[in-house]
Amino acid sequence: MRKVYGYIRVSTREQNEERQRIALQEAGVPCENIYLEKQSGKDFDRPQYQHLLEKMQKNDLLYIKSIDRLGRNYDEILQQWRILTKEKGVDIAVLDMPLLDTRRGKDLMGTFLSDIVLQVLSFVAENERDNIRQRQAEGIAAAQARGIRFGRPPKPLPRQFHSVYRRWKAGKITGAAAARECEMPLASFRYRADIYEKSKT
């Protein structure tokens, strides 16, 4: 007899686990057959997914909420889809995309259409991930150009930094000696001295 399973994946930053769980339960997936993964979708090295893969038998049915819950890497999504449908003989239904339901159209045309839709959606999912990375990089670069600093704020300069800096700049003491007087590593002293010099111009 066909068993019905559901797979949920959320990254550690996301909080939409319940939304996926409710959708799977409404589709008729028993609670005990829902496998939850709190992990990135960059690859399929996921304990719960691997356990589910071992558990499913031919003609079982797997529900997922959307194609990006299965994964975010275009090639790996296609590979896993073929493992599930061709090697394991499992049916897959993507709730957000009714066209991706292998129970329908078991003939050649139905399989062809499912493959085309899957490839397009997988490409879109990966392309969007690349676009997000690019937008983040562009946003960080633009913010840095406006003088916005990222990371922890630097420690305040020691009270004696100005006088030490002037002596070091005049060649009266070495950089190592200046760093010791300011109680900081030499590299930190040089870095802060460079910023200090630029702020004076």
PDB file of C-alpha atoms in Angstrom, residues 50-173:
ATOM      1  CA  GLN A  50      18.831  10.708   3.659  1.00  0.00           C
ATOM      2  CA  HIS A  51      16.727   8.868   6.271  1.00  0.00           C
ATOM      3  CA  LEU A  52      13.583   9.669   4.285  1.00  0.00           C
ATOM      4  CA  LEU A  53      15.227   8.448   1.076  1.00  0.00           C
ATOM      5  CA  GLU A  54      15.984   5.093   2.717  1.00  0.00           C
ATOM      6  CA  LYS A  55      12.473   4.824   4.149  1.00  0.00           C
ATOM      7  CA  MET A  56      10.494   5.405   0.949  1.00  0.00           C
ATOM      8  CA  GLN A  57       9.537   2.487  -1.257  1.00  0.00           C
ATOM      9  CA  LYS A  58       8.301   2.199  -4.819  1.00  0.00           C
ATOM     10  CA  ASN A  59       4.917   3.907  -5.417  1.00  0.00           C
ATOM     11  CA  ASP A  60       5.121   5.931  -2.205  1.00  0.00           C
ATOM     12  CA  LEU A  61       4.194   9.603  -2.451  1.00  0.00           C
ATOM     13  CA  LEU A  62       6.340  12.542  -1.323  1.00  0.00           C
ATOM     14  CA  TYR A  63       4.890  16.015  -0.780  1.00  0.00           C
ATOM     15  CA  ILE A  64       6.993  19.169  -0.608  1.00  0.00           C
ATOM     16  CA  LYS A  65       5.667  22.731  -0.280  1.00  0.00           C
ATOM     17  CA  SER A  66       7.817  24.247  -3.047  1.00  0.00           C
ATOM     18  CA  ILE A  67      10.700  23.167  -5.248  1.00  0.00           C
ATOM     19  CA  ASP A  68      13.252  25.257  -3.324  1.00  0.00           C
ATOM     20  CA  ARG A  69      12.454  23.233  -0.174  1.00  0.00           C
ATOM     21  CA  LEU A  70      13.990  20.273  -1.960  1.00  0.00           C
ATOM     22  CA  GLY A  71      17.128  22.274  -2.703  1.00  0.00           C
ATOM     23  CA  ARG A  72      18.666  25.394  -4.217  1.00  0.00           C
ATOM     24  CA  ASN A  73      21.305  23.901  -6.495  1.00  0.00           C
ATOM     25  CA  TYR A  74      19.965  23.460 -10.039  1.00  0.00           C
ATOM     26  CA  ASP A  75      21.951  20.351 -10.954  1.00  0.00           C
ATOM     27  CA  GLU A  76      21.390  18.612  -7.612  1.00  0.00           C
ATOM     28  CA  ILE A  77      17.622  19.225  -7.644  1.00  0.00           C
ATOM     29  CA  LEU A  78      17.396  17.564 -11.057  1.00  0.00           C
ATOM     30  CA  GLN A  79      19.609  14.697  -9.916  1.00  0.00           C
ATOM     31  CA  GLN A  80      17.553  14.047  -6.773  1.00  0.00           C
ATOM     32  CA  TRP A  81      14.288  14.296  -8.708  1.00  0.00           C
ATOM     33  CA  ARG A  82      15.511  11.560 -11.050  1.00  0.00           C
ATOM     34  CA  ILE A  83      16.734   9.409  -8.146  1.00  0.00           C
ATOM     35  CA  LEU A  84      13.337   9.669  -6.470  1.00  0.00           C
ATOM     36  CA  THR A  85      11.159   9.180  -9.548  1.00  0.00           C
ATOM     37  CA  LYS A  86      13.267   6.893 -11.742  1.00  0.00           C
ATOM     38  CA  GLU A  87      15.421   4.848  -9.333  1.00  0.00           C
ATOM     39  CA  LYS A  88      13.145   4.718  -6.280  1.00  0.00           C
ATOM     40  CA  GLY A  89       9.895   4.816  -8.251  1.00  0.00           C
ATOM     41  CA  VAL A  90       8.419   7.410  -5.875  1.00  0.00           C
ATOM     42  CA  ASP A  91       5.808   9.969  -6.879  1.00  0.00           C
ATOM     43  CA  ILE A  92       6.416  13.634  -6.007  1.00  0.00           C
ATOM     44  CA  ALA A  93       3.842  16.404  -5.614  1.00  0.00           C
ATOM     45  CA  VAL A  94       4.936  20.030  -5.249  1.00  0.00           C
ATOM     46  CA  LEU A  95       2.074  21.842  -3.528  1.00  0.00           C
ATOM     47  CA  ASP A  96       2.899  25.319  -4.829  1.00  0.00           C
ATOM     48  CA  MET A  97       3.186  24.050  -8.412  1.00  0.00           C
ATOM     49  CA  PRO A  98       0.412  21.571  -9.390  1.00  0.00           C
ATOM     50  CA  LEU A  99       2.130  20.906 -12.736  1.00  0.00           C
ATOM     51  CA  LEU A 100       4.918  19.206 -10.768  1.00  0.00           C
ATOM     52  CA  ASP A 101       2.901  16.186  -9.723  1.00  0.00           C
ATOM     53  CA  THR A 102       4.216  12.921 -11.139  1.00  0.00           C
ATOM     54  CA  ARG A 103       0.912  11.145 -10.442  1.00  0.00           C
ATOM     55  CA  ARG A 104      -0.567  13.024 -13.389  1.00  0.00           C
ATOM     56  CA  GLY A 105       0.357  12.427 -16.972  1.00  0.00           C
ATOM     57  CA  LYS A 106       2.235   9.156 -16.652  1.00  0.00           C
ATOM     58  CA  ASP A 107       2.454   9.021 -20.434  1.00  0.00           C
ATOM     59  CA  LEU A 108       5.456  10.320 -22.387  1.00  0.00           C
ATOM     60  CA  MET A 109       3.969  13.806 -22.893  1.00  0.00           C
ATOM     61  CA  GLY A 110       3.147  14.213 -19.186  1.00  0.00           C
ATOM     62  CA  THR A 111       6.659  13.161 -18.178  1.00  0.00           C
ATOM     63  CA  PHE A 112       8.159  15.514 -20.771  1.00  0.00           C
ATOM     64  CA  LEU A 113       6.115  18.484 -19.509  1.00  0.00           C
ATOM     65  CA  SER A 114       7.034  17.739 -15.866  1.00  0.00           C
ATOM     66  CA  ASP A 115      10.725  17.596 -16.790  1.00  0.00           C
ATOM     67  CA  ILE A 116      10.528  20.926 -18.640  1.00  0.00           C
ATOM     68  CA  VAL A 117       8.705  22.661 -15.763  1.00  0.00           C
ATOM     69  CA  LEU A 118      11.143  21.205 -13.230  1.00  0.00           C
ATOM     70  CA  GLN A 119      14.177  22.392 -15.168  1.00  0.00           C
ATOM     71  CA  VAL A 120      12.762  25.907 -15.540  1.00  0.00           C
ATOM     72  CA  LEU A 121      11.817  26.181 -11.862  1.00  0.00           C
ATOM     73  CA  SER A 122      15.138  24.752 -10.684  1.00  0.00           C
ATOM     74  CA  PHE A 123      16.995  27.248 -12.882  1.00  0.00           C
ATOM     75  CA  VAL A 124      14.875  30.108 -11.539  1.00  0.00           C
ATOM     76  CA  ALA A 125      15.513  29.029  -7.924  1.00  0.00           C
ATOM     77  CA  GLU A 126      19.283  28.924  -8.419  1.00  0.00           C
ATOM     78  CA  ASN A 127      19.311  32.138 -10.473  1.00  0.00           C
ATOM     79  CA  GLU A 128      17.423  33.952  -7.720  1.00  0.00           C
ATOM     80  CA  ARG A 129      19.956  32.719  -5.164  1.00  0.00           C
ATOM     81  CA  ASP A 130      22.777  34.117  -7.327  1.00  0.00           C
ATOM     82  CA  ASN A 131      20.887  37.406  -7.717  1.00  0.00           C
ATOM     83  CA  ILE A 132      20.445  37.684  -3.939  1.00  0.00           C
ATOM     84  CA  ARG A 133      24.191  37.191  -3.426  1.00  0.00           C
ATOM     85  CA  GLN A 134      24.942  39.826  -6.069  1.00  0.00           C
ATOM     86  CA  ARG A 135      22.481  42.321  -4.540  1.00  0.00           C
ATOM     87  CA  GLN A 136      23.989  41.752  -1.106  1.00  0.00           C
ATOM     88  CA  ALA A 137      27.508  42.346  -2.436  1.00  0.00           C
ATOM     89  CA  GLU A 138      26.407  45.487  -4.278  1.00  0.00           C
ATOM     90  CA  GLY A 139      24.584  46.754  -1.181  1.00  0.00           C
ATOM     91  CA  ILE A 140      27.640  46.217   1.012  1.00  0.00           C
ATOM     92  CA  ALA A 141      29.905  47.940  -1.530  1.00  0.00           C
ATOM     93  CA  ALA A 142      27.530  50.918  -1.770  1.00  0.00           C
ATOM     94  CA  ALA A 143      27.304  51.197   2.009  1.00  0.00           C
ATOM     95  CA  GLN A 144      31.084  51.046   2.368  1.00  0.00           C
ATOM     96  CA  ALA A 145      31.408  53.776  -0.282  1.00  0.00           C
ATOM     97  CA  ARG A 146      29.170  55.944   1.935  1.00  0.00           C
ATOM     98  CA  GLY A 147      31.497  55.315   4.850  1.00  0.00           C
ATOM     99  CA  ILE A 148      29.365  52.734   6.648  1.00  0.00           C
ATOM    100  CA  ARG A 149      31.548  50.232   8.502  1.00  0.00           C
ATOM    101  CA  PHE A 150      30.591  46.609   9.093  1.00  0.00           C
ATOM    102  CA  GLY A 151      31.572  44.423  12.006  1.00  0.00           C
ATOM    103  CA  ARG A 152      32.381  45.398  15.554  1.00  0.00           C
ATOM    104  CA  PRO A 153      33.224  49.072  16.137  1.00  0.00           C
ATOM    105  CA  PRO A 154      36.956  49.656  16.718  1.00  0.00           C
ATOM    106  CA  LYS A 155      38.210  50.093  20.268  1.00  0.00           C
ATOM    107  CA  PRO A 156      38.823  53.695  21.359  1.00  0.00           C
ATOM    108  CA  LEU A 157      42.372  54.916  20.811  1.00  0.00           C
ATOM    109  CA  PRO A 158      44.581  54.961  23.918  1.00  0.00           C
ATOM    110  CA  ARG A 159      44.904  58.405  25.524  1.00  0.00           C
ATOM    111  CA  GLN A 160      48.587  58.555  24.678  1.00  0.00           C
ATOM    112  CA  PHE A 161      48.083  57.597  21.012  1.00  0.00           C
ATOM    113  CA  HIS A 162      48.384  61.165  19.658  1.00  0.00           C
ATOM    114  CA  SER A 163      51.717  61.857  21.326  1.00  0.00           C
ATOM    115  CA  VAL A 164      53.077  58.393  20.503  1.00  0.00           C
ATOM    116  CA  TYR A 165      51.966  58.786  16.902  1.00  0.00           C
ATOM    117  CA  ARG A 166      53.754  62.155  16.579  1.00  0.00           C
ATOM    118  CA  ARG A 167      57.007  60.734  17.989  1.00  0.00           C
ATOM    119  CA  TRP A 168      56.759  57.708  15.698  1.00  0.00           C
ATOM    120  CA  LYS A 169      55.974  59.891  12.675  1.00  0.00           C
ATOM    121  CA  ALA A 170      58.956  62.101  13.476  1.00  0.00           C
ATOM    122  CA  GLY A 171      61.184  59.012  13.559  1.00  0.00           C
ATOM    123  CA  LYS A 172      61.981  59.325  17.265  1.00  0.00           C
ATOM    124  CA  ILE A 173      60.715  55.822  18.099  1.00  0.00           C
TER     125      ILE A 173
END
